[in-house]
């Protein structure tokens, strides 16, 4: 018997109860992001309480010229969009371990939330939210080693990255609750070359 996807809300979706499976984009992941979770969500000047590593399938969208710059997007930046393939949460300032090939991944397809998306009793748990900033390593992820050495790929870019939005175009509910478990949570941000 086939069940219409229109029947489900985000809480009723079969993937809402358990861990998400590996996404079909995982073999094509091209970037690792190290992002700061701040004590005050969205305030990049507040204390860092955790680091999040997101392995993503990213595609470059636009080069930002002087007429297109704005908040979080400066002249000379490149915008990237794509999907989260897998993620893990680490202590603040984890050092080189974030690029280790032996990193223990905690979640497929979306950001890790401490205690899940909603803690027992209805209290919200925490995760990294946009805007947030950190580093990007854009290169051949198969070349990464256990030590987390960044210069293993001479063609990789290792620079600053700012996430401007998670979940676009879908968000976490509605159609996003159906689409994201299949292909991953969307991520949109700017690569800032030569600004590490």
PDB file of N, CA and C in Angstrom, residues 45-97:
ATOM      1  N   UNK A  45      29.457  37.308  17.896  1.00  0.00           N
ATOM      2  CA  UNK A  45      30.402  37.907  18.838  1.00  0.00           C
ATOM      3  C   UNK A  45      30.300  37.274  20.226  1.00  0.00           C
ATOM      4  N   UNK A  46      29.292  36.449  20.470  1.00  0.00           N
ATOM      5  CA  UNK A  46      29.155  35.813  21.785  1.00  0.00           C
ATOM      6  C   UNK A  46      30.093  34.610  21.897  1.00  0.00           C
ATOM      7  N   UNK A  47      30.248  34.097  23.097  1.00  0.00           N
ATOM      8  CA  UNK A  47      31.184  32.997  23.360  1.00  0.00           C
ATOM      9  C   UNK A  47      30.844  31.752  22.534  1.00  0.00           C
ATOM     10  N   UNK A  48      31.880  31.045  22.111  1.00  0.00           N
ATOM     11  CA  UNK A  48      31.703  29.801  21.364  1.00  0.00           C
ATOM     12  C   UNK A  48      31.510  28.675  22.374  1.00  0.00           C
ATOM     13  N   UNK A  49      30.381  27.941  22.251  1.00  0.00           N
ATOM     14  CA  UNK A  49      30.083  26.857  23.188  1.00  0.00           C
ATOM     15  C   UNK A  49      30.360  25.482  22.585  1.00  0.00           C
ATOM     16  N   UNK A  50      30.442  25.397  21.264  1.00  0.00           N
ATOM     17  CA  UNK A  50      30.738  24.124  20.591  1.00  0.00           C
ATOM     18  C   UNK A  50      31.183  24.428  19.168  1.00  0.00           C
ATOM     19  N   UNK A  51      31.854  23.454  18.582  1.00  0.00           N
ATOM     20  CA  UNK A  51      32.225  23.536  17.167  1.00  0.00           C
ATOM     21  C   UNK A  51      31.446  22.454  16.434  1.00  0.00           C
ATOM     22  N   UNK A  52      30.988  22.778  15.248  1.00  0.00           N
ATOM     23  CA  UNK A  52      30.265  21.819  14.417  1.00  0.00           C
ATOM     24  C   UNK A  52      31.042  21.614  13.129  1.00  0.00           C
ATOM     25  N   UNK A  53      31.210  20.365  12.756  1.00  0.00           N
ATOM     26  CA  UNK A  53      31.846  20.030  11.485  1.00  0.00           C
ATOM     27  C   UNK A  53      30.757  19.479  10.579  1.00  0.00           C
ATOM     28  N   UNK A  54      30.597  20.106   9.420  1.00  0.00           N
ATOM     29  CA  UNK A  54      29.627  19.661   8.432  1.00  0.00           C
ATOM     30  C   UNK A  54      30.370  19.251   7.171  1.00  0.00           C
ATOM     31  N   UNK A  55      30.155  18.036   6.728  1.00  0.00           N
ATOM     32  CA  UNK A  55      30.680  17.618   5.426  1.00  0.00           C
ATOM     33  C   UNK A  55      29.560  17.848   4.432  1.00  0.00           C
ATOM     34  N   UNK A  56      29.849  18.607   3.382  1.00  0.00           N
ATOM     35  CA  UNK A  56      28.799  19.073   2.484  1.00  0.00           C
ATOM     36  C   UNK A  56      29.119  18.824   1.017  1.00  0.00           C
ATOM     37  N   UNK A  57      28.071  18.708   0.254  1.00  0.00           N
ATOM     38  CA  UNK A  57      28.145  18.767  -1.205  1.00  0.00           C
ATOM     39  C   UNK A  57      27.828  20.217  -1.538  1.00  0.00           C
ATOM     40  N   UNK A  58      28.821  20.973  -2.011  1.00  0.00           N
ATOM     41  CA  UNK A  58      28.633  22.397  -2.297  1.00  0.00           C
ATOM     42  C   UNK A  58      28.923  22.698  -3.759  1.00  0.00           C
ATOM     43  N   UNK A  59      28.184  23.669  -4.281  1.00  0.00           N
ATOM     44  CA  UNK A  59      28.361  24.149  -5.646  1.00  0.00           C
ATOM     45  C   UNK A  59      28.488  25.666  -5.597  1.00  0.00           C
ATOM     46  N   UNK A  60      29.469  26.199  -6.311  1.00  0.00           N
ATOM     47  CA  UNK A  60      29.631  27.657  -6.345  1.00  0.00           C
ATOM     48  C   UNK A  60      28.511  28.273  -7.150  1.00  0.00           C
ATOM     49  N   UNK A  61      27.944  29.347  -6.629  1.00  0.00           N
ATOM     50  CA  UNK A  61      26.832  30.019  -7.299  1.00  0.00           C
ATOM     51  C   UNK A  61      27.289  31.310  -7.985  1.00  0.00           C
ATOM     52  N   UNK A  62      27.745  32.300  -7.221  1.00  0.00           N
ATOM     53  CA  UNK A  62      28.047  33.621  -7.785  1.00  0.00           C
ATOM     54  C   UNK A  62      29.331  34.202  -7.218  1.00  0.00           C
ATOM     55  N   UNK A  63      29.944  35.063  -8.021  1.00  0.00           N
ATOM     56  CA  UNK A  63      31.020  35.929  -7.559  1.00  0.00           C
ATOM     57  C   UNK A  63      30.364  37.242  -7.176  1.00  0.00           C
ATOM     58  N   UNK A  64      30.705  37.787  -6.006  1.00  0.00           N
ATOM     59  CA  UNK A  64      30.068  39.008  -5.525  1.00  0.00           C
ATOM     60  C   UNK A  64      30.875  40.230  -5.970  1.00  0.00           C
ATOM     61  N   UNK A  65      30.225  41.091  -6.718  1.00  0.00           N
ATOM     62  CA  UNK A  65      30.859  42.335  -7.154  1.00  0.00           C
ATOM     63  C   UNK A  65      30.455  43.457  -6.197  1.00  0.00           C
ATOM     64  N   UNK A  66      30.988  44.657  -6.417  1.00  0.00           N
ATOM     65  CA  UNK A  66      30.728  45.791  -5.538  1.00  0.00           C
ATOM     66  C   UNK A  66      29.247  46.148  -5.481  1.00  0.00           C
ATOM     67  N   UNK A  67      28.503  45.913  -6.545  1.00  0.00           N
ATOM     68  CA  UNK A  67      27.077  46.285  -6.538  1.00  0.00           C
ATOM     69  C   UNK A  67      26.199  45.247  -5.841  1.00  0.00           C
ATOM     70  N   UNK A  68      26.763  44.050  -5.524  1.00  0.00           N
ATOM     71  CA  UNK A  68      25.962  42.988  -4.910  1.00  0.00           C
ATOM     72  C   UNK A  68      26.300  42.745  -3.452  1.00  0.00           C
ATOM     73  N   UNK A  69      27.291  43.465  -2.912  1.00  0.00           N
ATOM     74  CA  UNK A  69      27.688  43.174  -1.532  1.00  0.00           C
ATOM     75  C   UNK A  69      26.635  43.669  -0.551  1.00  0.00           C
ATOM     76  N   UNK A  70      26.686  43.104   0.650  1.00  0.00           N
ATOM     77  CA  UNK A  70      25.715  43.449   1.681  1.00  0.00           C
ATOM     78  C   UNK A  70      26.083  42.726   2.959  1.00  0.00           C
ATOM     79  N   UNK A  71      25.134  42.602   3.888  1.00  0.00           N
ATOM     80  CA  UNK A  71      25.435  41.927   5.156  1.00  0.00           C
ATOM     81  C   UNK A  71      25.891  40.479   4.940  1.00  0.00           C
ATOM     82  N   UNK A  72      27.097  40.160   5.401  1.00  0.00           N
ATOM     83  CA  UNK A  72      27.644  38.816   5.279  1.00  0.00           C
ATOM     84  C   UNK A  72      28.215  38.479   3.919  1.00  0.00           C
ATOM     85  N   UNK A  73      28.076  39.378   2.957  1.00  0.00           N
ATOM     86  CA  UNK A  73      28.543  39.138   1.591  1.00  0.00           C
ATOM     87  C   UNK A  73      29.339  40.354   1.141  1.00  0.00           C
ATOM     88  N   UNK A  74      30.645  40.175   0.974  1.00  0.00           N
ATOM     89  CA  UNK A  74      31.530  41.279   0.620  1.00  0.00           C
ATOM     90  C   UNK A  74      32.025  41.146  -0.810  1.00  0.00           C
ATOM     91  N   UNK A  75      32.465  42.248  -1.381  1.00  0.00           N
ATOM     92  CA  UNK A  75      33.055  42.227  -2.710  1.00  0.00           C
ATOM     93  C   UNK A  75      34.224  41.248  -2.735  1.00  0.00           C
ATOM     94  N   UNK A  76      34.242  40.377  -3.729  1.00  0.00           N
ATOM     95  CA  UNK A  76      35.290  39.379  -3.859  1.00  0.00           C
ATOM     96  C   UNK A  76      34.929  38.024  -3.287  1.00  0.00           C
ATOM     97  N   UNK A  77      33.811  37.928  -2.577  1.00  0.00           N
ATOM     98  CA  UNK A  77      33.355  36.646  -2.037  1.00  0.00           C
ATOM     99  C   UNK A  77      32.732  35.799  -3.144  1.00  0.00           C
ATOM    100  N   UNK A  78      32.599  34.513  -2.860  1.00  0.00           N
ATOM    101  CA  UNK A  78      31.883  33.585  -3.734  1.00  0.00           C
ATOM    102  C   UNK A  78      30.757  32.965  -2.918  1.00  0.00           C
ATOM    103  N   UNK A  79      29.562  32.944  -3.454  1.00  0.00           N
ATOM    104  CA  UNK A  79      28.465  32.275  -2.759  1.00  0.00           C
ATOM    105  C   UNK A  79      28.445  30.803  -3.154  1.00  0.00           C
ATOM    106  N   UNK A  80      28.121  29.969  -2.181  1.00  0.00           N
ATOM    107  CA  UNK A  80      28.023  28.525  -2.375  1.00  0.00           C
ATOM    108  C   UNK A  80      26.704  28.044  -1.786  1.00  0.00           C
ATOM    109  N   UNK A  81      26.117  27.065  -2.425  1.00  0.00           N
ATOM    110  CA  UNK A  81      24.946  26.412  -1.856  1.00  0.00           C
ATOM    111  C   UNK A  81      25.067  24.918  -2.079  1.00  0.00           C
ATOM    112  N   UNK A  82      24.393  24.172  -1.234  1.00  0.00           N
ATOM    113  CA  UNK A  82      24.446  22.727  -1.364  1.00  0.00           C
ATOM    114  C   UNK A  82      23.717  22.059  -0.233  1.00  0.00           C
ATOM    115  N   UNK A  83      24.128  20.830   0.045  1.00  0.00           N
ATOM    116  CA  UNK A  83      23.453  20.010   1.043  1.00  0.00           C
ATOM    117  C   UNK A  83      24.440  19.480   2.077  1.00  0.00           C
ATOM    118  N   UNK A  84      23.984  19.378   3.315  1.00  0.00           N
ATOM    119  CA  UNK A  84      24.761  18.743   4.366  1.00  0.00           C
ATOM    120  C   UNK A  84      24.699  17.240   4.140  1.00  0.00           C
ATOM    121  N   UNK A  85      25.835  16.580   4.108  1.00  0.00           N
ATOM    122  CA  UNK A  85      25.892  15.121   3.948  1.00  0.00           C
ATOM    123  C   UNK A  85      25.987  14.416   5.300  1.00  0.00           C
ATOM    124  N   UNK A  86      26.825  14.936   6.199  1.00  0.00           N
ATOM    125  CA  UNK A  86      26.928  14.390   7.551  1.00  0.00           C
ATOM    126  C   UNK A  86      27.545  15.445   8.452  1.00  0.00           C
ATOM    127  N   UNK A  87      27.362  15.254   9.760  1.00  0.00           N
ATOM    128  CA  UNK A  87      27.791  16.285  10.702  1.00  0.00           C
ATOM    129  C   UNK A  87      28.189  15.669  12.035  1.00  0.00           C
ATOM    130  N   UNK A  88      28.964  16.448  12.795  1.00  0.00           N
ATOM    131  CA  UNK A  88      29.316  16.069  14.158  1.00  0.00           C
ATOM    132  C   UNK A  88      29.508  17.333  14.981  1.00  0.00           C
ATOM    133  N   UNK A  89      29.362  17.206  16.290  1.00  0.00           N
ATOM    134  CA  UNK A  89      29.537  18.317  17.221  1.00  0.00           C
ATOM    135  C   UNK A  89      30.770  18.027  18.059  1.00  0.00           C
ATOM    136  N   UNK A  90      31.661  19.015  18.178  1.00  0.00           N
ATOM    137  CA  UNK A  90      32.920  18.879  18.906  1.00  0.00           C
ATOM    138  C   UNK A  90      33.017  19.970  19.969  1.00  0.00           C
ATOM    139  N   UNK A  91      33.952  19.839  20.899  1.00  0.00           N
ATOM    140  CA  UNK A  91      34.175  20.930  21.858  1.00  0.00           C
ATOM    141  C   UNK A  91      34.638  22.193  21.122  1.00  0.00           C
ATOM    142  N   UNK A  92      34.505  23.353  21.765  1.00  0.00           N
ATOM    143  CA  UNK A  92      34.973  24.588  21.128  1.00  0.00           C
ATOM    144  C   UNK A  92      36.460  24.488  20.790  1.00  0.00           C
ATOM    145  N   UNK A  93      36.861  25.096  19.697  1.00  0.00           N
ATOM    146  CA  UNK A  93      38.262  25.182  19.280  1.00  0.00           C
ATOM    147  C   UNK A  93      38.940  23.811  19.225  1.00  0.00           C
ATOM    148  N   UNK A  94      38.479  22.906  18.330  1.00  0.00           N
ATOM    149  CA  UNK A  94      38.974  21.523  18.327  1.00  0.00           C
ATOM    150  C   UNK A  94      40.340  21.316  17.695  1.00  0.00           C
ATOM    151  N   UNK A  95      40.942  22.339  17.125  1.00  0.00           N
ATOM    152  CA  UNK A  95      42.242  22.160  16.474  1.00  0.00           C
ATOM    153  C   UNK A  95      42.099  21.412  15.160  1.00  0.00           C
ATOM    154  N   UNK A  96      43.147  20.710  14.749  1.00  0.00           N
ATOM    155  CA  UNK A  96      43.180  20.062  13.433  1.00  0.00           C
ATOM    156  C   UNK A  96      42.280  18.842  13.328  1.00  0.00           C
ATOM    157  N   UNK A  97      41.747  18.346  14.428  1.00  0.00           N
ATOM    158  CA  UNK A  97      40.943  17.124  14.390  1.00  0.00           C
ATOM    159  C   UNK A  97      39.727  17.261  13.473  1.00  0.00           C
TER     160      UNK A  97
END
